[in-house]
Amino acid sequence: MAYVRKKGNQLAIVHGERDEAGAVQQRTLFTIYSKAEALAAVGDQASLFRHVLESDSPNIKFNWSTIEREIRSNLDHLPELVAYKPHRVEGQFREALVGFTRELLLADPQTLVSSARLLQAQRRELEYVRKLIDWRLRLSDQKENEWNQDNPFHWRATMARKEVPGDAWEALETLFNAGDHDGAEALAKLLVEAWDNFAIGHSYLGRVKMERRDFQGAVADFQKAMAAGRTLFPKRIKKSDYWSDHDTRPYIRAMCYLAQAYNRLGEYEKALCLCDRLEKECGQELIATAERIQPYLNGRQWDKARAAASSVHGIYPGETFALAFATFELGDMAGAAVYMLHAVIRFPRAARMLCGEKRRTDPKGYDEVNDHNTGGRLVRDLETYLEEHRRAVAFLEALVGRPDVAALMEEARQVREQASANRGKDRTWFDRRTEMEGLPFARAKAAEFGLSG
């Protein structure tokens, strides 16, 4: 519970927290510097004031009637007005700028090899900061308008300091998606040190480790991401509102990544326990079912793998490969052929990747990129299954190697290309694409090719 306390000639909104020794320590949530600010906080800007504090501390309960009464009763304790820029805008920036400048000047690589090594170790972070400085300076001549103004007490500036800015998220995502894992790791480390509640940053560190096959390290990072993500939750939230409330998404994503890391480690029961949590704790039945498929298949639970894949492959088409593999392992060769044909028509590149074929050309356009990413994910997540069950892979290879199937895959590729090129102009190609990517089409073709018995 938050409450108001006097602090010098200021008022502090504080919250009692127990330290490791069990003693209660006061943590300052917000400081009110003047009578003018206090009157705004309980008057015409009360809604903004509440939003600032609740956004910064979503897990703390605020009894606003009590807080406002305590602020009003202590108005005489405050000065009439103070200069707010030094407190909330200039002070920390100037202090950090001076400190950084001092350290950068002292780290002279011409004088000491230790300084050269220090700069080399921080090269990627410094390169990012250099680009950020250039970007900020280019935009610093902005004219004042209704969208970029703050109130006299700089509450917006105060609130903005609490979360990682969106352009930093975008830079991190861009580096990772471009395959620059060293750059993504450097920036993610920088951001999580600056904002310890940046759950997405911890998840990116884990994803980098997954790419490097350091699965144990990834587990630790995803656990940190979950812990940080849980602190972002609103005070009260219904299970049905998980995911629709964006503050819950870092936690849910981290849980999914952690399940995937346990799957890669071969710790399938731990992965499946996390899937149960996704369903029961977070209400994410569909996501949980999809995440169960890989540990089921790797762990040779064919019936459960087929049931899970069967229930979601219409929504997550890439899981049709897993459905085909599970059906194959259960001895239903005709059904496996139908599902496999259905999958290779939709994802020809992924099919070849599952057969072990190396990439011949870079993917172009949304469909090919999605196809390639689907293949990459399946190859990684089903690594154990693909290595231990070569008969199933040989079944896929034989299917892809048939001239009639190869021609069908090429036709499907051309249809997707034309449907994309003629979007909004001619529905003919779109309708043909929809037909070819449907399960009834695969059944009909499997019968025509003599694959379904």
mmCIF file of N, CA, C and O in Angstrom, residues 302-351:
data_model
loop_
_atom_site.group_PDB
_atom_site.id
_atom_site.type_symbol
_atom_site.label_atom_id
_atom_site.label_comp_id
_atom_site.label_asym_id
_atom_site.label_seq_id
_atom_site.Cartn_x
_atom_site.Cartn_y
_atom_site.Cartn_z
ATOM 1 N N TRP A 302 3.320 -40.254 -29.640
ATOM 2 C CA TRP A 302 2.743 -40.058 -30.963
ATOM 3 C C TRP A 302 1.268 -39.670 -30.911
ATOM 4 O O TRP A 302 0.844 -38.771 -31.631
ATOM 5 N N ASP A 303 0.488 -40.346 -30.082
ATOM 6 C CA ASP A 303 -0.944 -40.043 -30.008
ATOM 7 C C ASP A 303 -1.184 -38.596 -29.573
ATOM 8 O O ASP A 303 -2.017 -37.888 -30.151
ATOM 9 N N LYS A 304 -0.455 -38.181 -28.544
ATOM 10 C CA LYS A 304 -0.629 -36.823 -28.041
ATOM 11 C C LYS A 304 -0.125 -35.803 -29.059
ATOM 12 O O LYS A 304 -0.728 -34.733 -29.217
ATOM 13 N N ALA A 305 0.960 -36.124 -29.751
ATOM 14 C CA ALA A 305 1.479 -35.208 -30.779
ATOM 15 C C ALA A 305 0.470 -35.035 -31.896
ATOM 16 O O ALA A 305 0.215 -33.923 -32.370
ATOM 17 N N ARG A 306 -0.129 -36.159 -32.343
ATOM 18 C CA ARG A 306 -1.109 -36.069 -33.431
ATOM 19 C C ARG A 306 -2.342 -35.291 -32.982
ATOM 20 O O ARG A 306 -2.870 -34.460 -33.728
ATOM 21 N N ALA A 307 -2.811 -35.540 -31.755
ATOM 22 C CA ALA A 307 -4.005 -34.839 -31.272
ATOM 23 C C ALA A 307 -3.755 -33.341 -31.179
ATOM 24 O O ALA A 307 -4.601 -32.524 -31.585
ATOM 25 N N ALA A 308 -2.596 -32.970 -30.650
ATOM 26 C CA ALA A 308 -2.284 -31.540 -30.511
ATOM 27 C C ALA A 308 -2.142 -30.879 -31.869
ATOM 28 O O ALA A 308 -2.709 -29.803 -32.118
ATOM 29 N N ALA A 309 -1.384 -31.504 -32.768
ATOM 30 C CA ALA A 309 -1.170 -30.915 -34.096
ATOM 31 C C ALA A 309 -2.465 -30.861 -34.886
ATOM 32 O O ALA A 309 -2.718 -29.901 -35.629
ATOM 33 N N SER A 310 -3.300 -31.877 -34.724
ATOM 34 C CA SER A 310 -4.572 -31.909 -35.452
ATOM 35 C C SER A 310 -5.484 -30.765 -35.044
ATOM 36 O O SER A 310 -6.223 -30.221 -35.881
ATOM 37 N N SER A 311 -5.412 -30.355 -33.770
ATOM 38 C CA SER A 311 -6.319 -29.313 -33.289
ATOM 39 C C SER A 311 -5.866 -27.906 -33.641
ATOM 40 O O SER A 311 -6.669 -26.976 -33.566
ATOM 41 N N VAL A 312 -4.585 -27.735 -34.039
ATOM 42 C CA VAL A 312 -4.105 -26.363 -34.290
ATOM 43 C C VAL A 312 -3.555 -26.141 -35.689
ATOM 44 O O VAL A 312 -3.261 -25.002 -36.052
ATOM 45 N N HIS A 313 -3.393 -27.197 -36.495
ATOM 46 C CA HIS A 313 -2.699 -26.986 -37.766
ATOM 47 C C HIS A 313 -3.487 -26.102 -38.730
ATOM 48 O O HIS A 313 -2.914 -25.496 -39.645
ATOM 49 N N GLY A 314 -4.793 -25.993 -38.522
ATOM 50 C CA GLY A 314 -5.566 -25.076 -39.355
ATOM 51 C C GLY A 314 -5.267 -23.621 -39.048
ATOM 52 O O GLY A 314 -5.428 -22.746 -39.905
ATOM 53 N N ILE A 315 -4.806 -23.359 -37.823
ATOM 54 C CA ILE A 315 -4.447 -21.995 -37.412
ATOM 55 C C ILE A 315 -2.951 -21.764 -37.564
ATOM 56 O O ILE A 315 -2.515 -20.688 -37.975
ATOM 57 N N TYR A 316 -2.158 -22.796 -37.236
ATOM 58 C CA TYR A 316 -0.704 -22.741 -37.404
ATOM 59 C C TYR A 316 -0.327 -23.776 -38.467
ATOM 60 O O TYR A 316 0.013 -24.917 -38.149
ATOM 61 N N PRO A 317 -0.385 -23.397 -39.750
ATOM 62 C CA PRO A 317 -0.223 -24.384 -40.825
ATOM 63 C C PRO A 317 1.105 -25.139 -40.788
ATOM 64 O O PRO A 317 1.172 -26.291 -41.237
ATOM 65 N N GLY A 318 2.156 -24.518 -40.259
ATOM 66 C CA GLY A 318 3.444 -25.196 -40.201
ATOM 67 C C GLY A 318 3.410 -26.471 -39.385
ATOM 68 O O GLY A 318 4.238 -27.381 -39.579
ATOM 69 N N GLU A 319 2.443 -26.571 -38.457
ATOM 70 C CA GLU A 319 2.352 -27.769 -37.623
ATOM 71 C C GLU A 319 1.790 -28.964 -38.387
ATOM 72 O O GLU A 319 1.714 -30.062 -37.835
ATOM 73 N N THR A 320 1.410 -28.766 -39.649
ATOM 74 C CA THR A 320 0.940 -29.894 -40.454
ATOM 75 C C THR A 320 2.063 -30.907 -40.663
ATOM 76 O O THR A 320 1.813 -32.105 -40.777
ATOM 77 N N PHE A 321 3.318 -30.442 -40.716
ATOM 78 C CA PHE A 321 4.443 -31.382 -40.817
ATOM 79 C C PHE A 321 4.478 -32.300 -39.598
ATOM 80 O O PHE A 321 4.656 -33.519 -39.730
ATOM 81 N N ALA A 322 4.326 -31.715 -38.398
ATOM 82 C CA ALA A 322 4.328 -32.527 -37.180
ATOM 83 C C ALA A 322 3.143 -33.498 -37.183
ATOM 84 O O ALA A 322 3.270 -34.648 -36.751
ATOM 85 N N LEU A 323 1.994 -33.043 -37.677
ATOM 86 C CA LEU A 323 0.827 -33.918 -37.775
ATOM 87 C C LEU A 323 1.121 -35.094 -38.695
ATOM 88 O O LEU A 323 0.771 -36.248 -38.396
ATOM 89 N N ALA A 324 1.799 -34.813 -39.806
ATOM 90 C CA ALA A 324 2.156 -35.879 -40.746
ATOM 91 C C ALA A 324 3.143 -36.859 -40.116
ATOM 92 O O ALA A 324 3.000 -38.087 -40.261
ATOM 93 N N PHE A 325 4.144 -36.339 -39.423
ATOM 94 C CA PHE A 325 5.132 -37.221 -38.788
ATOM 95 C C PHE A 325 4.477 -38.117 -37.734
ATOM 96 O O PHE A 325 4.748 -39.315 -37.658
ATOM 97 N N ALA A 326 3.631 -37.539 -36.874
ATOM 98 C CA ALA A 326 2.964 -38.326 -35.832
ATOM 99 C C ALA A 326 2.058 -39.388 -36.452
ATOM 100 O O ALA A 326 2.000 -40.533 -35.975
ATOM 101 N N THR A 327 1.369 -39.024 -37.529
ATOM 102 C CA THR A 327 0.486 -39.973 -38.216
ATOM 103 C C THR A 327 1.306 -41.109 -38.825
ATOM 104 O O THR A 327 0.908 -42.284 -38.785
ATOM 105 N N PHE A 328 2.462 -40.759 -39.375
ATOM 106 C CA PHE A 328 3.375 -41.773 -39.926
ATOM 107 C C PHE A 328 3.817 -42.753 -38.838
ATOM 108 O O PHE A 328 3.814 -43.966 -39.042
ATOM 109 N N GLU A 329 4.222 -42.208 -37.673
ATOM 110 C CA GLU A 329 4.715 -43.070 -36.594
ATOM 111 C C GLU A 329 3.626 -43.982 -36.059
ATOM 112 O O GLU A 329 3.925 -45.054 -35.520
ATOM 113 N N LEU A 330 2.369 -43.602 -36.204
ATOM 114 C CA LEU A 330 1.256 -44.433 -35.756
ATOM 115 C C LEU A 330 0.838 -45.459 -36.809
ATOM 116 O O LEU A 330 -0.137 -46.193 -36.618
ATOM 117 N N GLY A 331 1.572 -45.471 -37.926
ATOM 118 C CA GLY A 331 1.356 -46.503 -38.940
ATOM 119 C C GLY A 331 0.312 -46.181 -39.983
ATOM 120 O O GLY A 331 -0.006 -47.034 -40.823
ATOM 121 N N ASP A 332 -0.221 -44.969 -39.966
ATOM 122 C CA ASP A 332 -1.239 -44.586 -40.951
ATOM 123 C C ASP A 332 -0.533 -43.906 -42.129
ATOM 124 O O ASP A 332 -0.464 -42.679 -42.197
ATOM 125 N N MET A 333 -0.010 -44.727 -43.053
ATOM 126 C CA MET A 333 0.789 -44.188 -44.152
ATOM 127 C C MET A 333 -0.054 -43.353 -45.113
ATOM 128 O O MET A 333 0.408 -42.331 -45.639
ATOM 129 N N ALA A 334 -1.293 -43.771 -45.349
ATOM 130 C CA ALA A 334 -2.159 -43.022 -46.268
ATOM 131 C C ALA A 334 -2.466 -41.642 -45.690
ATOM 132 O O ALA A 334 -2.390 -40.623 -46.394
ATOM 133 N N GLY A 335 -2.827 -41.606 -44.396
ATOM 134 C CA GLY A 335 -3.091 -40.316 -43.765
ATOM 135 C C GLY A 335 -1.857 -39.439 -43.712
ATOM 136 O O GLY A 335 -1.933 -38.224 -43.937
ATOM 137 N N ALA A 336 -0.703 -40.064 -43.450
ATOM 138 C CA ALA A 336 0.552 -39.305 -43.403
ATOM 139 C C ALA A 336 0.850 -38.679 -44.758
ATOM 140 O O ALA A 336 1.312 -37.531 -44.839
ATOM 141 N N ALA A 337 0.582 -39.422 -45.837
ATOM 142 C CA ALA A 337 0.843 -38.907 -47.180
ATOM 143 C C ALA A 337 -0.028 -37.690 -47.480
ATOM 144 O O ALA A 337 0.443 -36.706 -48.064
ATOM 145 N N VAL A 338 -1.291 -37.745 -47.055
ATOM 146 C CA VAL A 338 -2.188 -36.606 -47.285
ATOM 147 C C VAL A 338 -1.697 -35.379 -46.538
ATOM 148 O O VAL A 338 -1.597 -34.287 -47.108
ATOM 149 N N TYR A 339 -1.394 -35.548 -45.255
ATOM 150 C CA TYR A 339 -0.940 -34.402 -44.470
ATOM 151 C C TYR A 339 0.397 -33.873 -44.970
ATOM 152 O O TYR A 339 0.621 -32.664 -45.012
ATOM 153 N N MET A 340 1.287 -34.793 -45.372
ATOM 154 C CA MET A 340 2.593 -34.357 -45.852
ATOM 155 C C MET A 340 2.448 -33.579 -47.160
ATOM 156 O O MET A 340 3.104 -32.548 -47.362
ATOM 157 N N LEU A 341 1.577 -34.064 -48.046
ATOM 158 C CA LEU A 341 1.343 -33.360 -49.306
ATOM 159 C C LEU A 341 0.734 -31.985 -49.032
ATOM 160 O O LEU A 341 1.123 -30.982 -49.652
ATOM 161 N N HIS A 342 -0.200 -31.951 -48.113
ATOM 162 C CA HIS A 342 -0.813 -30.673 -47.707
ATOM 163 C C HIS A 342 0.259 -29.699 -47.227
ATOM 164 O O HIS A 342 0.229 -28.501 -47.561
ATOM 165 N N ALA A 343 1.224 -30.197 -46.452
ATOM 166 C CA ALA A 343 2.274 -29.333 -45.896
ATOM 167 C C ALA A 343 3.252 -28.861 -46.967
ATOM 168 O O ALA A 343 3.639 -27.679 -46.990
ATOM 169 N N VAL A 344 3.670 -29.759 -47.863
ATOM 170 C CA VAL A 344 4.698 -29.368 -48.837
ATOM 171 C C VAL A 344 4.136 -28.417 -49.885
ATOM 172 O O VAL A 344 4.890 -27.619 -50.466
ATOM 173 N N ILE A 345 2.839 -28.485 -50.165
ATOM 174 C CA ILE A 345 2.243 -27.509 -51.085
ATOM 175 C C ILE A 345 2.326 -26.114 -50.469
ATOM 176 O O ILE A 345 2.634 -25.136 -51.153
ATOM 177 N N ARG A 346 2.072 -26.016 -49.172
ATOM 178 C CA ARG A 346 2.076 -24.728 -48.481
ATOM 179 C C ARG A 346 3.485 -24.250 -48.185
ATOM 180 O O ARG A 346 3.787 -23.059 -48.268
ATOM 181 N N PHE A 347 4.378 -25.193 -47.832
ATOM 182 C CA PHE A 347 5.724 -24.818 -47.397
ATOM 183 C C PHE A 347 6.782 -25.657 -48.132
ATOM 184 O O PHE A 347 7.442 -26.511 -47.531
ATOM 185 N N PRO A 348 6.985 -25.420 -49.425
ATOM 186 C CA PRO A 348 7.956 -26.227 -50.176
ATOM 187 C C PRO A 348 9.395 -26.038 -49.698
ATOM 188 O O PRO A 348 10.174 -26.998 -49.637
ATOM 189 N N ARG A 349 9.759 -24.834 -49.342
ATOM 190 C CA ARG A 349 11.115 -24.588 -48.862
ATOM 191 C C ARG A 349 11.332 -25.289 -47.517
ATOM 192 O O ARG A 349 12.386 -25.892 -47.284
ATOM 193 N N ALA A 350 10.360 -25.192 -46.633
ATOM 194 C CA ALA A 350 10.464 -25.864 -45.335
ATOM 195 C C ALA A 350 10.595 -27.368 -45.519
ATOM 196 O O ALA A 350 11.357 -28.035 -44.800
ATOM 197 N N ALA A 351 9.861 -27.926 -46.481
ATOM 198 C CA ALA A 351 9.932 -29.368 -46.725
ATOM 199 C C ALA A 351 11.343 -29.781 -47.114
ATOM 200 O O ALA A 351 11.875 -30.786 -46.615
#
